[in-house]
Each structure stands twice: as structure tokens, then as C-alpha cells.
mmCIF file of C-alpha atoms in Angstrom:
data_model
loop_
_atom_site.group_PDB
_atom_site.id
_atom_site.type_symbol
_atom_site.label_atom_id
_atom_site.label_comp_id
_atom_site.label_asym_id
_atom_site.label_seq_id
_atom_site.Cartn_x
_atom_site.Cartn_y
_atom_site.Cartn_z
ATOM 1 C CA UNK A 62 6.808 -39.474 65.577
ATOM 2 C CA UNK A 63 5.252 -40.181 62.188
ATOM 3 C CA UNK A 64 2.348 -38.181 60.820
ATOM 4 C CA UNK A 65 0.215 -39.704 58.082
ATOM 5 C CA UNK A 66 -1.670 -37.709 55.492
ATOM 6 C CA UNK A 67 -4.005 -38.422 52.595
ATOM 7 C CA UNK A 68 -3.143 -37.069 49.165
ATOM 8 C CA UNK A 69 -5.179 -38.121 46.183
ATOM 9 C CA UNK A 70 -6.024 -41.393 47.891
ATOM 10 C CA UNK A 71 -2.445 -42.095 48.951
ATOM 11 C CA UNK A 72 -1.492 -42.261 52.596
ATOM 12 C CA UNK A 73 2.114 -41.679 53.535
ATOM 13 C CA UNK A 74 4.272 -40.368 56.353
ATOM 14 C CA UNK A 75 4.952 -36.657 56.186
ATOM 15 C CA UNK A 76 7.517 -36.520 58.935
ATOM 16 C CA UNK A 77 9.780 -39.238 60.242
ATOM 17 C CA UNK A 78 11.626 -38.849 63.507
ATOM 18 C CA UNK A 79 15.104 -38.209 62.185
ATOM 19 C CA UNK A 80 16.349 -35.127 63.987
ATOM 20 C CA UNK A 81 19.061 -32.866 62.665
ATOM 21 C CA UNK A 82 20.608 -30.967 65.538
ATOM 22 C CA UNK A 83 21.486 -27.267 65.165
ATOM 23 C CA UNK A 84 25.163 -26.484 64.799
ATOM 24 C CA UNK A 85 27.248 -23.519 65.806
ATOM 25 C CA UNK A 86 28.320 -21.214 62.988
ATOM 26 C CA UNK A 87 32.061 -21.118 62.493
ATOM 27 C CA UNK A 88 33.584 -17.676 62.157
ATOM 28 C CA UNK A 89 30.270 -15.774 62.129
ATOM 29 C CA UNK A 90 28.656 -13.830 64.951
ATOM 30 C CA UNK A 91 26.023 -11.138 65.342
ATOM 31 C CA UNK A 92 23.875 -10.317 62.283
ATOM 32 C CA UNK A 93 25.964 -12.605 60.069
ATOM 33 C CA UNK A 94 25.037 -15.607 62.190
ATOM 34 C CA UNK A 95 22.045 -16.933 60.249
ATOM 35 C CA UNK A 96 22.081 -20.459 61.644
ATOM 36 C CA UNK A 97 19.019 -22.121 63.039
ATOM 37 C CA UNK A 98 15.565 -23.281 62.050
ATOM 38 C CA UNK A 99 13.426 -20.655 60.314
ATOM 39 C CA UNK A 100 9.652 -20.834 59.860
ATOM 40 C CA UNK A 101 8.245 -19.148 56.749
ATOM 41 C CA UNK A 102 4.541 -19.877 57.185
ATOM 42 C CA UNK A 103 2.346 -17.049 55.952
ATOM 43 C CA UNK A 104 -1.166 -16.404 54.694
ATOM 44 C CA UNK A 105 0.018 -13.430 52.629
ATOM 45 C CA UNK A 106 -1.167 -14.024 49.032
ATOM 46 C CA UNK A 107 1.587 -14.488 46.476
ATOM 47 C CA UNK A 108 -0.013 -11.829 44.259
ATOM 48 C CA UNK A 109 -2.186 -8.946 45.461
ATOM 49 C CA UNK A 110 -5.920 -9.710 45.285
ATOM 50 C CA UNK A 111 -7.910 -7.602 42.845
ATOM 51 C CA UNK A 112 -10.025 -6.120 45.638
ATOM 52 C CA UNK A 113 -6.873 -4.693 47.265
ATOM 53 C CA UNK A 114 -5.466 -2.923 44.211
ATOM 54 C CA UNK A 115 -3.293 0.017 45.247
ATOM 55 C CA UNK A 116 -3.119 -1.105 48.882
ATOM 56 C CA UNK A 117 0.326 -2.503 49.728
ATOM 57 C CA UNK A 118 -0.282 -2.920 53.463
ATOM 58 C CA UNK A 119 -3.199 -3.193 55.858
ATOM 59 C CA UNK A 120 -3.720 -1.651 59.268
ATOM 60 C CA UNK A 121 -3.726 -4.053 62.253
ATOM 61 C CA UNK A 122 -7.508 -4.454 62.309
ATOM 62 C CA UNK A 123 -7.735 -5.040 58.566
ATOM 63 C CA UNK A 124 -4.840 -7.491 58.684
ATOM 64 C CA UNK A 125 -6.421 -9.540 61.476
ATOM 65 C CA UNK A 126 -9.746 -9.724 59.638
ATOM 66 C CA UNK A 127 -8.082 -10.587 56.317
ATOM 67 C CA UNK A 128 -5.980 -13.350 57.876
ATOM 68 C CA UNK A 129 -9.000 -14.845 59.647
ATOM 69 C CA UNK A 130 -10.989 -14.860 56.405
ATOM 70 C CA UNK A 131 -8.207 -16.780 54.657
ATOM 71 C CA UNK A 132 -7.878 -19.260 57.525
ATOM 72 C CA UNK A 133 -11.647 -19.847 57.559
ATOM 73 C CA UNK A 134 -11.788 -20.253 53.773
ATOM 74 C CA UNK A 135 -8.979 -22.802 53.760
ATOM 75 C CA UNK A 136 -10.240 -24.889 56.677
ATOM 76 C CA UNK A 137 -13.134 -26.303 54.682
ATOM 77 C CA UNK A 138 -13.163 -29.612 56.540
ATOM 78 C CA UNK A 139 -14.184 -27.799 59.736
ATOM 79 C CA UNK A 140 -17.518 -26.808 58.208
ATOM 80 C CA UNK A 141 -20.673 -28.740 59.062
ATOM 81 C CA UNK A 142 -24.152 -28.799 57.582
ATOM 82 C CA UNK A 143 -27.344 -28.505 59.611
ATOM 83 C CA UNK A 144 -27.009 -32.167 60.586
ATOM 84 C CA UNK A 145 -23.458 -31.746 61.838
ATOM 85 C CA UNK A 146 -21.942 -33.584 58.883
ATOM 86 C CA UNK A 147 -19.066 -32.482 56.693
ATOM 87 C CA UNK A 148 -20.650 -31.455 53.345
ATOM 88 C CA UNK A 149 -17.678 -32.677 51.330
ATOM 89 C CA UNK A 150 -16.437 -35.904 49.832
ATOM 90 C CA UNK A 151 -13.017 -36.739 48.475
ATOM 91 C CA UNK A 152 -11.468 -33.550 49.825
ATOM 92 C CA UNK A 153 -7.979 -33.126 51.208
ATOM 93 C CA UNK A 154 -7.758 -33.456 54.978
ATOM 94 C CA UNK A 155 -7.088 -29.859 56.011
ATOM 95 C CA UNK A 156 -6.163 -30.967 59.512
ATOM 96 C CA UNK A 157 -2.635 -31.536 58.239
ATOM 97 C CA UNK A 158 -2.257 -28.094 56.708
ATOM 98 C CA UNK A 159 -0.031 -25.626 58.546
ATOM 99 C CA UNK A 160 -0.216 -22.444 56.497
ATOM 100 C CA UNK A 161 0.074 -19.956 59.335
ATOM 101 C CA UNK A 162 -2.530 -17.504 60.561
ATOM 102 C CA UNK A 163 -1.205 -13.973 60.088
ATOM 103 C CA UNK A 164 0.169 -11.486 57.568
ATOM 104 C CA UNK A 165 3.286 -10.913 59.656
ATOM 105 C CA UNK A 166 4.628 -7.673 61.082
ATOM 106 C CA UNK A 167 4.656 -5.839 57.741
ATOM 107 C CA UNK A 168 1.008 -6.763 57.034
ATOM 108 C CA UNK A 169 1.642 -6.811 53.291
ATOM 109 C CA UNK A 170 -1.109 -7.734 50.846
ATOM 110 C CA UNK A 171 1.207 -9.688 48.525
ATOM 111 C CA UNK A 172 4.528 -11.459 48.634
ATOM 112 C CA UNK A 173 5.364 -9.831 45.294
ATOM 113 C CA UNK A 174 6.803 -6.370 46.021
ATOM 114 C CA UNK A 175 8.063 -5.510 42.537
ATOM 115 C CA UNK A 176 6.295 -4.673 40.267
ATOM 116 C CA UNK A 177 4.694 -2.324 42.810
ATOM 117 C CA UNK A 178 1.189 -3.482 41.908
ATOM 118 C CA UNK A 179 1.959 -6.834 43.549
ATOM 119 C CA UNK A 180 1.320 -8.786 40.352
ATOM 120 C CA UNK A 181 3.696 -10.910 38.311
ATOM 121 C CA UNK A 182 4.784 -9.256 35.054
ATOM 122 C CA UNK A 183 3.468 -10.580 31.766
ATOM 123 C CA UNK A 184 5.046 -13.709 30.357
ATOM 124 C CA UNK A 185 6.658 -13.757 26.956
ATOM 125 C CA UNK A 186 5.134 -15.637 24.031
ATOM 126 C CA UNK A 187 7.755 -18.368 24.426
ATOM 127 C CA UNK A 188 6.908 -18.783 28.111
ATOM 128 C CA UNK A 189 3.196 -19.009 27.352
ATOM 129 C CA UNK A 190 3.893 -21.699 24.760
ATOM 130 C CA UNK A 191 5.932 -23.671 27.309
ATOM 131 C CA UNK A 192 3.103 -23.367 29.794
ATOM 132 C CA UNK A 193 0.557 -24.645 27.294
ATOM 133 C CA UNK A 194 2.699 -27.668 26.489
ATOM 134 C CA UNK A 195 3.360 -28.361 30.163
ATOM 135 C CA UNK A 196 -0.360 -28.215 30.860
ATOM 136 C CA UNK A 197 -1.041 -30.625 28.007
ATOM 137 C CA UNK A 198 1.432 -33.130 29.398
ATOM 138 C CA UNK A 199 0.105 -32.823 32.940
ATOM 139 C CA UNK A 200 -3.414 -33.320 31.638
ATOM 140 C CA UNK A 201 -2.637 -36.795 30.354
ATOM 141 C CA UNK A 202 -3.938 -39.814 32.240
ATOM 142 C CA UNK A 203 -0.771 -40.216 34.278
ATOM 143 C CA UNK A 204 -2.283 -42.838 36.576
ATOM 144 C CA UNK A 205 -2.799 -45.167 33.609
ATOM 145 C CA UNK A 206 0.813 -44.862 32.497
ATOM 146 C CA UNK A 207 4.269 -45.303 33.893
ATOM 147 C CA UNK A 208 5.323 -41.647 33.913
ATOM 148 C CA UNK A 209 4.188 -39.448 36.777
ATOM 149 C CA UNK A 210 5.322 -35.984 37.727
ATOM 150 C CA UNK A 211 7.920 -35.451 40.427
ATOM 151 C CA UNK A 212 5.334 -33.631 42.529
ATOM 152 C CA UNK A 213 3.141 -36.742 42.603
ATOM 153 C CA UNK A 214 6.045 -38.753 43.937
ATOM 154 C CA UNK A 215 6.933 -36.028 46.460
ATOM 155 C CA UNK A 216 10.457 -35.984 45.047
ATOM 156 C CA UNK A 217 10.892 -32.395 43.881
ATOM 157 C CA UNK A 218 9.161 -29.047 44.073
ATOM 158 C CA UNK A 219 6.589 -27.631 46.488
ATOM 159 C CA UNK A 220 7.878 -24.850 48.761
ATOM 160 C CA UNK A 221 11.598 -25.606 48.711
ATOM 161 C CA UNK A 222 12.364 -24.017 45.371
ATOM 162 C CA UNK A 223 14.635 -22.343 44.941
ATOM 163 C CA UNK A 224 13.172 -19.855 45.535
ATOM 164 C CA UNK A 225 11.374 -20.681 48.774
ATOM 165 C CA UNK A 226 7.711 -19.745 49.193
ATOM 166 C CA UNK A 227 5.109 -20.430 51.893
ATOM 167 C CA UNK A 228 3.025 -23.510 51.184
ATOM 168 C CA UNK A 229 0.503 -25.778 52.845
ATOM 169 C CA UNK A 230 2.820 -27.364 55.405
ATOM 170 C CA UNK A 231 6.459 -28.116 56.277
ATOM 171 C CA UNK A 232 7.351 -24.433 55.945
ATOM 172 C CA UNK A 233 10.656 -24.889 57.726
ATOM 173 C CA UNK A 234 14.194 -24.225 56.622
ATOM 174 C CA UNK A 235 17.337 -24.986 58.588
ATOM 175 C CA UNK A 236 20.458 -23.019 57.790
ATOM 176 C CA UNK A 237 23.947 -24.265 58.626
ATOM 177 C CA UNK A 238 27.041 -22.181 58.051
ATOM 178 C CA UNK A 239 30.807 -22.180 58.275
ATOM 179 C CA UNK A 240 33.210 -19.459 57.254
ATOM 180 C CA UNK A 241 33.208 -20.645 53.621
ATOM 181 C CA UNK A 242 29.929 -22.502 53.061
ATOM 182 C CA UNK A 243 26.206 -22.179 53.688
ATOM 183 C CA UNK A 244 23.827 -25.146 53.680
ATOM 184 C CA UNK A 245 20.102 -24.555 53.254
ATOM 185 C CA UNK A 246 18.016 -27.586 54.233
ATOM 186 C CA UNK A 247 14.297 -27.455 53.458
ATOM 187 C CA UNK A 248 12.014 -29.739 55.408
ATOM 188 C CA UNK A 249 9.626 -30.138 52.472
ATOM 189 C CA UNK A 250 11.037 -32.833 50.163
ATOM 190 C CA UNK A 251 14.196 -32.772 52.329
ATOM 191 C CA UNK A 252 16.331 -30.921 49.786
ATOM 192 C CA UNK A 253 19.680 -29.349 50.662
ATOM 193 C CA UNK A 254 21.674 -26.709 48.847
ATOM 194 C CA UNK A 255 25.393 -26.565 49.627
ATOM 195 C CA UNK A 256 26.503 -23.050 48.728
ATOM 196 C CA UNK A 257 30.183 -22.039 48.594
ATOM 197 C CA UNK A 258 31.157 -18.541 49.741
ATOM 198 C CA UNK A 259 34.723 -18.687 48.427
ATOM 199 C CA UNK A 260 34.179 -16.792 45.186
ATOM 200 C CA UNK A 261 34.253 -19.916 43.042
ATOM 201 C CA UNK A 262 32.886 -19.593 39.517
ATOM 202 C CA UNK A 263 29.432 -20.738 38.489
ATOM 203 C CA UNK A 264 29.048 -24.045 36.700
ATOM 204 C CA UNK A 265 29.598 -24.175 32.925
ATOM 205 C CA UNK A 266 26.428 -23.329 31.003
ATOM 206 C CA UNK A 267 26.068 -26.890 29.707
ATOM 207 C CA UNK A 268 25.785 -28.271 33.264
ATOM 208 C CA UNK A 269 22.163 -28.125 34.409
ATOM 209 C CA UNK A 270 20.798 -29.144 37.810
ATOM 210 C CA UNK A 271 17.340 -29.639 39.286
ATOM 211 C CA UNK A 272 17.825 -26.788 41.768
ATOM 212 C CA UNK A 273 20.390 -24.899 39.716
ATOM 213 C CA UNK A 274 23.887 -24.087 40.886
ATOM 214 C CA UNK A 275 24.178 -21.613 43.773
ATOM 215 C CA UNK A 276 27.062 -19.336 44.778
ATOM 216 C CA UNK A 277 27.010 -17.032 47.792
ATOM 217 C CA UNK A 278 28.712 -13.890 49.050
ATOM 218 C CA UNK A 279 28.288 -11.311 51.786
ATOM 219 C CA UNK A 280 27.014 -7.809 51.064
ATOM 220 C CA UNK A 281 27.607 -6.180 54.432
ATOM 221 C CA UNK A 282 25.598 -8.332 56.829
ATOM 222 C CA UNK A 283 23.288 -9.654 54.097
ATOM 223 C CA UNK A 284 23.898 -13.072 52.576
ATOM 224 C CA UNK A 285 23.419 -12.906 48.804
ATOM 225 C CA UNK A 286 22.936 -16.173 46.902
ATOM 226 C CA UNK A 287 22.849 -16.245 43.101
ATOM 227 C CA UNK A 288 21.519 -19.367 41.405
ATOM 228 C CA UNK A 289 21.602 -20.192 37.706
ATOM 229 C CA UNK A 290 22.019 -23.298 35.489
ATOM 230 C CA UNK A 291 18.470 -24.534 36.026
ATOM 231 C CA UNK A 292 17.122 -27.389 33.934
ATOM 232 C CA UNK A 293 14.310 -27.076 31.391
ATOM 233 C CA UNK A 294 12.562 -29.942 33.211
ATOM 234 C CA UNK A 295 11.465 -27.607 36.007
ATOM 235 C CA UNK A 296 9.736 -24.238 36.064
ATOM 236 C CA UNK A 297 8.840 -21.670 38.692
ATOM 237 C CA UNK A 298 5.808 -19.503 37.967
ATOM 238 C CA UNK A 299 6.540 -19.821 34.259
ATOM 239 C CA UNK A 300 10.327 -19.450 34.371
ATOM 240 C CA UNK A 301 12.697 -21.193 31.973
ATOM 241 C CA UNK A 302 16.162 -22.734 32.231
ATOM 242 C CA UNK A 303 17.879 -19.356 31.850
ATOM 243 C CA UNK A 304 16.330 -17.929 35.005
ATOM 244 C CA UNK A 305 18.775 -16.152 37.280
ATOM 245 C CA UNK A 306 17.695 -16.067 40.877
ATOM 246 C CA UNK A 307 19.196 -13.720 43.463
ATOM 247 C CA UNK A 308 18.203 -14.374 47.081
ATOM 248 C CA UNK A 309 19.010 -12.074 49.997
ATOM 249 C CA UNK A 310 18.972 -13.178 53.651
ATOM 250 C CA UNK A 311 19.148 -10.413 56.274
ATOM 251 C CA UNK A 312 18.860 -10.987 60.009
ATOM 252 C CA UNK A 313 16.652 -8.110 61.174
ATOM 253 C CA UNK A 314 16.734 -9.164 64.833
ATOM 254 C CA UNK A 315 17.238 -12.265 66.958
ATOM 255 C CA UNK A 316 13.954 -13.802 65.815
ATOM 256 C CA UNK A 317 13.493 -12.454 62.275
ATOM 257 C CA UNK A 318 15.214 -13.358 59.009
ATOM 258 C CA UNK A 319 14.116 -11.189 56.082
ATOM 259 C CA UNK A 320 14.080 -13.229 52.885
ATOM 260 C CA UNK A 321 13.990 -11.474 49.515
ATOM 261 C CA UNK A 322 14.530 -12.759 46.017
ATOM 262 C CA UNK A 323 14.538 -11.436 42.468
ATOM 263 C CA UNK A 324 13.800 -13.500 39.367
ATOM 264 C CA UNK A 325 15.441 -12.333 36.140
ATOM 265 C CA UNK A 326 14.472 -14.270 33.022
ATOM 266 C CA UNK A 327 14.059 -12.128 29.871
ATOM 267 C CA UNK A 328 13.086 -15.200 27.862
ATOM 268 C CA UNK A 329 10.083 -15.770 30.142
ATOM 269 C CA UNK A 330 9.038 -12.441 31.710
ATOM 270 C CA UNK A 331 8.914 -8.931 30.276
ATOM 271 C CA UNK A 332 10.727 -7.622 33.364
ATOM 272 C CA UNK A 333 12.397 -8.918 36.549
ATOM 273 C CA UNK A 334 10.215 -9.333 39.613
ATOM 274 C CA UNK A 335 10.842 -9.568 43.352
ATOM 275 C CA UNK A 336 9.340 -11.129 46.473
ATOM 276 C CA UNK A 337 9.799 -10.280 50.141
ATOM 277 C CA UNK A 338 8.769 -12.177 53.255
ATOM 278 C CA UNK A 339 9.986 -12.693 56.811
ATOM 279 C CA UNK A 340 10.983 -15.954 58.451
ATOM 280 C CA UNK A 341 10.615 -16.421 62.191
ATOM 281 C CA UNK A 342 13.147 -18.221 64.386
ATOM 282 C CA UNK A 343 11.788 -21.546 65.550
ATOM 283 C CA UNK A 344 12.672 -23.821 68.439
ATOM 284 C CA UNK A 345 11.074 -26.750 66.631
ATOM 285 C CA UNK A 346 13.016 -29.579 65.080
ATOM 286 C CA UNK A 347 13.346 -30.374 61.395
ATOM 287 C CA UNK A 348 12.446 -33.971 60.631
ATOM 288 C CA UNK A 349 13.055 -36.104 57.594
ATOM 289 C CA UNK A 350 10.450 -35.627 54.890
ATOM 290 C CA UNK A 351 9.731 -39.168 53.697
ATOM 291 C CA UNK A 352 6.264 -38.964 52.256
ATOM 292 C CA UNK A 353 6.444 -42.107 50.115
ATOM 293 C CA UNK A 354 8.623 -44.387 52.201
ATOM 294 C CA UNK A 355 6.690 -47.621 52.558
ATOM 295 C CA UNK A 356 3.759 -46.180 50.615
ATOM 296 C CA UNK A 357 1.915 -48.598 48.341
ATOM 297 C CA UNK A 358 -0.428 -45.937 46.975
ATOM 298 C CA UNK A 359 1.366 -45.610 43.641
ATOM 299 C CA UNK A 360 1.034 -49.323 42.850
ATOM 300 C CA UNK A 361 -2.615 -49.331 43.882
ATOM 301 C CA UNK A 362 -3.394 -46.274 41.752
ATOM 302 C CA UNK A 363 -1.845 -47.824 38.656
ATOM 303 C CA UNK A 364 -3.586 -51.177 39.190
ATOM 304 C CA UNK A 365 -6.988 -49.545 39.714
ATOM 305 C CA UNK A 366 -6.612 -47.297 36.669
ATOM 306 C CA UNK A 367 -5.658 -50.174 34.382
ATOM 307 C CA UNK A 368 -8.402 -52.477 35.650
ATOM 308 C CA UNK A 369 -11.110 -49.825 35.284
#
């Protein structure tokens, strides 16, 4: 099965039928068995909306209404004018979006849980300067040149992180484990992190990687993964290359994997901050993410821009 989608005028396959079969965890049982496919779709806002200040959770009725409002607002291509026509042109085809439709069991109003106000802490002056420069570079006429961002080529980024966050679609993660390694495979962009659990040291500070270097350990029945050695070529919510990311995976029950992470980056934020969400066990398959395989959109975009 191949699904096609339109992105900025480019059509490409989102999913190709290359199935990765689940494996049995070696040496782990019970709550330490984290293997399987986990779905982290959610309509919980990353930061708490201003009209919900001071309200960390909603009651069931409020949560249902809030989730429906977000679903309706996002599904703009389902709207019709009085003549039954879609009153939009050039918009993204929302049919392909798969954001989820609920706030989850905790009914939280933000993914950010610390600071308690559900908002990201202030960025440092250095981080703001980096953001300004990054915005300047992204604002250039990339289609008329040879250099395009990794996100435009569907090579890096989106919801896979690290850290992982709900996004528009492909919110699936498959976790494989043995007694001394964990592998986290994200469907979106098809990235994998191979994480040793043997107590090996982190990489030397001069070695930088696109997704950082991860090392894992067990804290009781919680898997703790610390990642550092990020590159300055990437950024997450304003972070820099010295970001230290600590992720925690806890199996709450047979169908729920609680995912928490803390970002510590004194050069970029005035204080650490944390996110919490829940992943649901899925019986679905994870397919290869090959959005630009056989896609001629990039060539056509460059030709059109230069001939204009």
C-alpha cells in the first residue's frame, strides 16, 4: 500500500509497504517489556492556551468539547460554502492528517507539565539571536537556489526528535529491545536510535550527531534515556547543541506507555522544562517512510522558480 500526499505542490508516497515485524524482548518481562508499536497521536496543545490559564486538566465533558473544537478547526478542507464548494485554494489536503481526536485519559491542557503554567520558559539572549538568524536563513528564496532545508526533503525532523512529539501524521514508534540494547524506530522520516544499556560512556564532546548520542539505563521499571552531543545544525523549540535530553518510558499497563522528557539547556532556556504524554499500544504495522522516493517535485520546483 502506498499513500500519496500533496505538500507545497509536491506529491510523494508517505508510506511504502515495507513491514517490520514485532520481535520478542530478550531477558525482559512484565513492566520492563516495552516492545511493540506505540501510537502517540494527541490533540493536546504543546503549550497551555491562554484561555485555560491555571487549568491543568479538564473534566470529561470539557475535554470532549475541547477535542472536538480542535478537530473541527484543523479539518478545514471539510468545510463548504453555501454552494457546496471548498472555500480554499492551495491548502494542504487535511484528509491525510492523523492527529488524533482526544486529550487522552489525563485530559491535560498542555503537553508541557513543568513549568506548572504549561508554558515554555523564556529563552536566553543567545537563543533568541540563533532563532533570528535561523528565521533569516529560512526566509530566503530556497526554491530558487540549491540549498533546501532537511524538512523540505523529508530527511530529518518532524515528530521523531528526539524528543518525540505528536504531529500531523505518522505518530507511530516501534520499540525493540534485548537485554543490553533498545532500538527506537520512528515511522516519520524512518529514523532509528540504537541505545546501549551496558553503562558505556557518552561520546566525546567533539563528536556531534543529528539526533545526538543516546545512552540508556533502568530506574526500577522505568527506562531512562539520556541524549547529548547534538549538532548546532538542528534545534528543538529553540535548543542549542548543548541540550541534554532525559527521556523516561514507563509501562503503566498493557496498553499504555507513559512518555516523559526533560530538556536542560542553560545556554538556551532560563530553566529546564518537561513534557508528559501517553502512548497507546497499537496493532497496526509500521511502514517505511519514503516521502520523496521517485518524487520529481524538487526538480520541478527549482525549474519553475528559475524560469519565473
